[in-house]
């Protein structure tokens, strides 16, 4: 899968997309991330990419010409691409959108600065607009990195263990159960005895109860979307009782 990123800050993308799983996926040719500097497509002598807003007001607006010139140059070389503007005005990014995008051969991610991009770019030159959450960033660059990470890990071969992207939080809208590793005693704090008992069935049931309880306590919005089985209700109740006994 190919990610084309249009930005006025190409340097921001170097280390975050060169390390770890995304970096390895690039090295192995599973994904290709191409970062393009919008400034290179600015025609005037000063390579201006923004200008004052018509109608007045604070801040600067990104000019349409350099972005559209970059889009035209990129669109023509490679497989079909969806052009996405990253903006707080976009639809809210989530796991379902990540899955949808992971089925496409190529994405063009346009990083706007927070004051905005000329509306004609959004209206006539992009197919989609995405926000990564209800808070304001200084630009779309971090949002683009979040999207590349979330989409890349869904592609075949990117995670070593194929099952894990499927089993994650939000495939079913349930939070993950707590995890523990060695040492068994860390500064006087132990680990739940059930995890040491060796019974896979007991461990599975305990984890499911913990996952459900966590979801109900921390994310009632997700919990409301669940349809718990009869067993789920039993496991949830015993997780709740276990917590009650601890306090
Ligand atoms: Cl995509 N851009 C900016 N500037 N702020 C955001 C965002 C995007 N998503 C959430 N906040």
Short mmCIF file of C-alpha atoms and ligand atoms in Angstrom, two decimals, residues 85-88 112-114 130-141 143-144, ligand 1:
data_model
loop_
_atom_site.label_atom_id
_atom_site.label_comp_id
_atom_site.label_asym_id
_atom_site.label_seq_id
_atom_site.Cartn_x
_atom_site.Cartn_y
_atom_site.Cartn_z
CA UNK A 85 -7.76 16.28 3.65
CA UNK A 86 -6.76 16.14 7.32
CA UNK A 87 -8.76 18.75 9.16
CA UNK A 88 -10.62 19.13 12.47
CA UNK A 112 -3.56 21.29 6.45
CA UNK A 113 -2.38 23.86 8.94
CA UNK A 114 -4.91 24.54 11.65
CA UNK A 130 -10.77 13.22 8.32
CA UNK A 131 -10.14 14.43 11.88
CA UNK A 132 -8.45 12.25 14.50
CA UNK A 133 -10.31 13.63 17.50
CA UNK A 134 -12.09 16.53 19.13
CA UNK A 135 -9.06 18.64 19.98
CA UNK A 136 -7.04 21.06 17.90
CA UNK A 137 -3.55 20.29 16.59
CA UNK A 138 -1.26 22.86 14.99
CA UNK A 139 -1.48 20.95 11.72
CA UNK A 140 -2.53 17.71 10.07
CA UNK A 141 0.96 16.13 10.23
CA UNK A 143 -2.93 13.13 12.31
CA UNK A 144 -1.39 11.73 9.11
CL1 LIG B 1 -6.66 16.19 11.05
N1 LIG B 1 -5.90 18.51 12.02
C1 LIG B 1 -5.77 19.43 13.01
N2 LIG B 1 -5.16 20.59 12.75
N3 LIG B 1 -6.25 19.24 14.24
C2 LIG B 1 -6.85 18.07 14.46
C3 LIG B 1 -7.00 17.08 13.50
C4 LIG B 1 -6.50 17.34 12.25
N4 LIG B 1 -7.65 16.04 14.04
C5 LIG B 1 -7.89 16.39 15.31
N5 LIG B 1 -7.41 17.60 15.58
#
